PDB file of N, CA and C in Angstrom:
ATOM      1  N   MET S   1       0.847  -1.184   0.000  1.00  0.00           N
ATOM      2  CA  MET S   1       0.000   0.000   0.000  1.00  0.00           C
ATOM      3  C   MET S   1       0.885   1.238   0.000  1.00  0.00           C
ATOM      4  N   SER S   2       0.745   2.081  -0.969  1.00  0.00           N
ATOM      5  CA  SER S   2       1.524   3.320  -1.003  1.00  0.00           C
ATOM      6  C   SER S   2       0.706   4.509  -0.518  1.00  0.00           C
ATOM      7  N   ASP S   3      -0.538   4.279  -0.134  1.00  0.00           N
ATOM      8  CA  ASP S   3      -1.383   5.366   0.372  1.00  0.00           C
ATOM      9  C   ASP S   3      -0.842   5.940   1.678  1.00  0.00           C
ATOM     10  N   TYR S   4      -0.007   5.182   2.364  1.00  0.00           N
ATOM     11  CA  TYR S   4       0.529   5.667   3.627  1.00  0.00           C
ATOM     12  C   TYR S   4       1.394   6.913   3.426  1.00  0.00           C
ATOM     13  N   LEU S   5       1.871   7.142   2.215  1.00  0.00           N
ATOM     14  CA  LEU S   5       2.706   8.305   1.935  1.00  0.00           C
ATOM     15  C   LEU S   5       1.942   9.622   2.113  1.00  0.00           C
ATOM     16  N   SER S   6       0.636   9.584   1.965  1.00  0.00           N
ATOM     17  CA  SER S   6      -0.161  10.805   2.086  1.00  0.00           C
ATOM     18  C   SER S   6      -0.764  10.990   3.482  1.00  0.00           C
ATOM     19  N   LEU S   7      -0.486  10.078   4.396  1.00  0.00           N
ATOM     20  CA  LEU S   7      -1.046  10.168   5.739  1.00  0.00           C
ATOM     21  C   LEU S   7      -0.261  11.148   6.600  1.00  0.00           C
ATOM     22  N   SER S   8      -0.940  11.739   7.562  1.00  0.00           N
ATOM     23  CA  SER S   8      -0.250  12.574   8.544  1.00  0.00           C
ATOM     24  C   SER S   8       0.567  11.652   9.449  1.00  0.00           C
ATOM     25  N   GLU S   9       1.444  12.236  10.244  1.00  0.00           N
ATOM     26  CA  GLU S   9       2.258  11.404  11.139  1.00  0.00           C
ATOM     27  C   GLU S   9       1.386  10.595  12.103  1.00  0.00           C
ATOM     28  N   VAL S  10       0.369  11.223  12.650  1.00  0.00           N
ATOM     29  CA  VAL S  10      -0.526  10.538  13.591  1.00  0.00           C
ATOM     30  C   VAL S  10      -1.262   9.397  12.889  1.00  0.00           C
ATOM     31  N   GLU S  11      -1.774   9.673  11.695  1.00  0.00           N
ATOM     32  CA  GLU S  11      -2.487   8.640  10.931  1.00  0.00           C
ATOM     33  C   GLU S  11      -1.536   7.511  10.549  1.00  0.00           C
ATOM     34  N   LEU S  12      -0.319   7.878  10.158  1.00  0.00           N
ATOM     35  CA  LEU S  12       0.662   6.864   9.770  1.00  0.00           C
ATOM     36  C   LEU S  12       1.021   5.982  10.952  1.00  0.00           C
ATOM     37  N   ARG S  13       1.178   6.577  12.120  1.00  0.00           N
ATOM     38  CA  ARG S  13       1.473   5.784  13.322  1.00  0.00           C
ATOM     39  C   ARG S  13       0.373   4.768  13.575  1.00  0.00           C
ATOM     40  N   LYS S  14      -0.871   5.214  13.478  1.00  0.00           N
ATOM     41  CA  LYS S  14      -2.001   4.300  13.664  1.00  0.00           C
ATOM     42  C   LYS S  14      -1.985   3.199  12.608  1.00  0.00           C
ATOM     43  N   TYR S  15      -1.668   3.572  11.365  1.00  0.00           N
ATOM     44  CA  TYR S  15      -1.611   2.593  10.272  1.00  0.00           C
ATOM     45  C   TYR S  15      -0.532   1.546  10.551  1.00  0.00           C
ATOM     46  N   VAL S  16       0.640   2.011  10.971  1.00  0.00           N
ATOM     47  CA  VAL S  16       1.752   1.087  11.227  1.00  0.00           C
ATOM     48  C   VAL S  16       1.402   0.130  12.362  1.00  0.00           C
ATOM     49  N   ILE S  17       0.746   0.648  13.390  1.00  0.00           N
ATOM     50  CA  ILE S  17       0.333  -0.214  14.503  1.00  0.00           C
ATOM     51  C   ILE S  17      -0.677  -1.256  14.022  1.00  0.00           C
ATOM     52  N   ALA S  18      -1.592  -0.848  13.164  1.00  0.00           N
ATOM     53  CA  ALA S  18      -2.631  -1.764  12.668  1.00  0.00           C
ATOM     54  C   ALA S  18      -2.106  -2.737  11.612  1.00  0.00           C
ATOM     55  N   HIS S  19      -0.973  -2.382  10.960  1.00  0.00           N
ATOM     56  CA  HIS S  19      -0.412  -3.216   9.890  1.00  0.00           C
ATOM     57  C   HIS S  19       1.069  -3.487  10.164  1.00  0.00           C
ATOM     58  N   PRO S  20       1.372  -4.270  11.185  1.00  0.00           N
ATOM     59  CA  PRO S  20       2.769  -4.481  11.579  1.00  0.00           C
ATOM     60  C   PRO S  20       3.632  -5.172  10.522  1.00  0.00           C
ATOM     61  N   ASP S  21       3.028  -5.780   9.538  1.00  0.00           N
ATOM     62  CA  ASP S  21       3.807  -6.454   8.495  1.00  0.00           C
ATOM     63  C   ASP S  21       4.169  -5.532   7.333  1.00  0.00           C
ATOM     64  N   ASP S  22       3.684  -4.302   7.347  1.00  0.00           N
ATOM     65  CA  ASP S  22       3.979  -3.369   6.256  1.00  0.00           C
ATOM     66  C   ASP S  22       5.305  -2.663   6.552  1.00  0.00           C
ATOM     67  N   GLU S  23       6.383  -3.312   6.152  1.00  0.00           N
ATOM     68  CA  GLU S  23       7.726  -2.814   6.431  1.00  0.00           C
ATOM     69  C   GLU S  23       7.992  -1.459   5.775  1.00  0.00           C
ATOM     70  N   ASP S  24       7.495  -1.255   4.565  1.00  0.00           N
ATOM     71  CA  ASP S  24       7.696   0.021   3.872  1.00  0.00           C
ATOM     72  C   ASP S  24       7.062   1.175   4.641  1.00  0.00           C
ATOM     73  N   ALA S  25       5.860   0.969   5.133  1.00  0.00           N
ATOM     74  CA  ALA S  25       5.178   2.010   5.908  1.00  0.00           C
ATOM     75  C   ALA S  25       5.932   2.278   7.207  1.00  0.00           C
ATOM     76  N   PHE S  26       6.405   1.221   7.830  1.00  0.00           N
ATOM     77  CA  PHE S  26       7.159   1.366   9.074  1.00  0.00           C
ATOM     78  C   PHE S  26       8.445   2.164   8.838  1.00  0.00           C
ATOM     79  N   GLN S  27       9.162   1.844   7.779  1.00  0.00           N
ATOM     80  CA  GLN S  27      10.398   2.564   7.468  1.00  0.00           C
ATOM     81  C   GLN S  27      10.114   4.035   7.157  1.00  0.00           C
ATOM     82  N   HIS S  28       9.019   4.282   6.464  1.00  0.00           N
ATOM     83  CA  HIS S  28       8.623   5.666   6.166  1.00  0.00           C
ATOM     84  C   HIS S  28       8.330   6.413   7.466  1.00  0.00           C
ATOM     85  N   TYR S  29       7.643   5.767   8.387  1.00  0.00           N
ATOM     86  CA  TYR S  29       7.351   6.382   9.684  1.00  0.00           C
ATOM     87  C   TYR S  29       8.644   6.695  10.435  1.00  0.00           C
ATOM     88  N   LEU S  30       9.594   5.762  10.421  1.00  0.00           N
ATOM     89  CA  LEU S  30      10.874   5.995  11.091  1.00  0.00           C
ATOM     90  C   LEU S  30      11.613   7.180  10.481  1.00  0.00           C
ATOM     91  N   GLU S  31      11.558   7.312   9.179  1.00  0.00           N
ATOM     92  CA  GLU S  31      12.197   8.456   8.517  1.00  0.00           C
ATOM     93  C   GLU S  31      11.615   9.774   9.027  1.00  0.00           C
ATOM     94  N   ILE S  32      10.311   9.819   9.173  1.00  0.00           N
ATOM     95  CA  ILE S  32       9.637  11.029   9.656  1.00  0.00           C
ATOM     96  C   ILE S  32      10.061  11.329  11.088  1.00  0.00           C
ATOM     97  N   VAL S  33      10.045  10.323  11.933  1.00  0.00           N
ATOM     98  CA  VAL S  33      10.388  10.515  13.343  1.00  0.00           C
ATOM     99  C   VAL S  33      11.851  10.919  13.485  1.00  0.00           C
ATOM    100  N   ARG S  34      12.731  10.276  12.756  1.00  0.00           N
ATOM    101  CA  ARG S  34      14.166  10.578  12.865  1.00  0.00           C
ATOM    102  C   ARG S  34      14.509  11.958  12.330  1.00  0.00           C
ATOM    103  N   ALA S  35      13.703  12.482  11.443  1.00  0.00           N
ATOM    104  CA  ALA S  35      13.981  13.792  10.838  1.00  0.00           C
ATOM    105  C   ALA S  35      13.608  14.957  11.753  1.00  0.00           C
ATOM    106  N   LYS S  36      12.911  14.689  12.823  1.00  0.00           N
ATOM    107  CA  LYS S  36      12.488  15.763  13.732  1.00  0.00           C
ATOM    108  C   LYS S  36      13.691  16.314  14.483  1.00  0.00           C
ATOM    109  N   PRO S  37      13.767  17.641  14.592  1.00  0.00           N
ATOM    110  CA  PRO S  37      14.871  18.240  15.347  1.00  0.00           C
ATOM    111  C   PRO S  37      14.827  17.815  16.808  1.00  0.00           C
ATOM    112  N   GLY S  38      15.998  17.575  17.348  1.00  0.00           N
ATOM    113  CA  GLY S  38      16.079  17.204  18.755  1.00  0.00           C
ATOM    114  C   GLY S  38      15.879  15.728  19.031  1.00  0.00           C
ATOM    115  N   ARG S  39      15.492  14.972  18.025  1.00  0.00           N
ATOM    116  CA  ARG S  39      15.306  13.537  18.206  1.00  0.00           C
ATOM    117  C   ARG S  39      16.648  12.843  18.092  1.00  0.00           C
ATOM    118  N   ILE S  40      16.889  11.912  18.976  1.00  0.00           N
ATOM    119  CA  ILE S  40      18.114  11.139  18.925  1.00  0.00           C
ATOM    120  C   ILE S  40      17.724   9.673  18.818  1.00  0.00           C
ATOM    121  N   VAL S  41      18.316   9.020  17.838  1.00  0.00           N
ATOM    122  CA  VAL S  41      18.037   7.609  17.622  1.00  0.00           C
ATOM    123  C   VAL S  41      19.330   6.843  17.870  1.00  0.00           C
ATOM    124  N   VAL S  42      19.297   5.966  18.836  1.00  0.00           N
ATOM    125  CA  VAL S  42      20.461   5.139  19.137  1.00  0.00           C
ATOM    126  C   VAL S  42      20.109   3.690  18.870  1.00  0.00           C
ATOM    127  N   LYS S  43      21.126   2.930  18.504  1.00  0.00           N
ATOM    128  CA  LYS S  43      20.890   1.528  18.176  1.00  0.00           C
ATOM    129  C   LYS S  43      21.451   0.583  19.229  1.00  0.00           C
ATOM    130  N   THR S  44      22.322   1.105  20.078  1.00  0.00           N
ATOM    131  CA  THR S  44      22.917   0.240  21.098  1.00  0.00           C
ATOM    132  C   THR S  44      22.849   0.920  22.455  1.00  0.00           C
ATOM    133  N   THR S  45      23.013   0.136  23.482  1.00  0.00           N
ATOM    134  CA  THR S  45      23.049   0.668  24.839  1.00  0.00           C
ATOM    135  C   THR S  45      24.243   1.598  25.006  1.00  0.00           C
ATOM    136  N   GLU S  46      25.348   1.237  24.378  1.00  0.00           N
ATOM    137  CA  GLU S  46      26.552   2.058  24.475  1.00  0.00           C
ATOM    138  C   GLU S  46      26.310   3.451  23.881  1.00  0.00           C
ATOM    139  N   GLN S  47      25.618   3.512  22.741  1.00  0.00           N
ATOM    140  CA  GLN S  47      25.299   4.797  22.132  1.00  0.00           C
ATOM    141  C   GLN S  47      24.395   5.619  23.047  1.00  0.00           C
ATOM    142  N   LEU S  48      23.460   4.965  23.685  1.00  0.00           N
ATOM    143  CA  LEU S  48      22.559   5.647  24.609  1.00  0.00           C
ATOM    144  C   LEU S  48      23.332   6.235  25.781  1.00  0.00           C
ATOM    145  N   ILE S  49      24.228   5.459  26.346  1.00  0.00           N
ATOM    146  CA  ILE S  49      25.026   5.926  27.479  1.00  0.00           C
ATOM    147  C   ILE S  49      25.871   7.128  27.074  1.00  0.00           C
ATOM    148  N   GLU S  50      26.497   7.064  25.905  1.00  0.00           N
ATOM    149  CA  GLU S  50      27.313   8.182  25.428  1.00  0.00           C
ATOM    150  C   GLU S  50      26.471   9.442  25.218  1.00  0.00           C
ATOM    151  N   GLU S  51      25.290   9.272  24.673  1.00  0.00           N
ATOM    152  CA  GLU S  51      24.405  10.415  24.442  1.00  0.00           C
ATOM    153  C   GLU S  51      23.971  11.039  25.765  1.00  0.00           C
ATOM    154  N   ILE S  52      23.663  10.224  26.743  1.00  0.00           N
ATOM    155  CA  ILE S  52      23.283  10.740  28.067  1.00  0.00           C
ATOM    156  C   ILE S  52      24.444  11.507  28.696  1.00  0.00           C
ATOM    157  N   LYS S  53      25.651  10.957  28.576  1.00  0.00           N
ATOM    158  CA  LYS S  53      26.834  11.632  29.127  1.00  0.00           C
ATOM    159  C   LYS S  53      27.035  12.995  28.474  1.00  0.00           C
ATOM    160  N   LYS S  54      26.855  13.058  27.143  1.00  0.00           N
ATOM    161  CA  LYS S  54      27.012  14.320  26.427  1.00  0.00           C
ATOM    162  C   LYS S  54      26.018  15.351  26.934  1.00  0.00           C
ATOM    163  N   ARG S  55      24.789  14.929  27.106  1.00  0.00           N
ATOM    164  CA  ARG S  55      23.742  15.857  27.534  1.00  0.00           C
ATOM    165  C   ARG S  55      23.917  16.300  28.980  1.00  0.00           C
ATOM    166  N   MET S  56      24.432  15.418  29.814  1.00  0.00           N
ATOM    167  CA  MET S  56      24.654  15.783  31.211  1.00  0.00           C
ATOM    168  C   MET S  56      25.823  16.753  31.331  1.00  0.00           C
ATOM    169  N   ALA S  57      26.789  16.675  30.423  1.00  0.00           N
ATOM    170  CA  ALA S  57      27.946  17.546  30.471  1.00  0.00           C
ATOM    171  C   ALA S  57      27.621  18.951  29.974  1.00  0.00           C
ATOM    172  N   SER S  58      26.552  19.091  29.209  1.00  0.00           N
ATOM    173  CA  SER S  58      26.211  20.413  28.649  1.00  0.00           C
ATOM    174  C   SER S  58      25.615  21.326  29.679  1.00  0.00           C
TER     175      SER S  58
END
């Protein structure tokens, strides 16, 4: 389904929750979330710890 491209972020989130097998929609949602200013996406615990340390030092 490519209709998810025209959905708002809120609608897309609901769509992704309702259609967990739609990997393309999920990846599109992640792109939107990651593009927001101030959002930090970490993939490992080590990255999370480093990010917390950076923020605590500021």
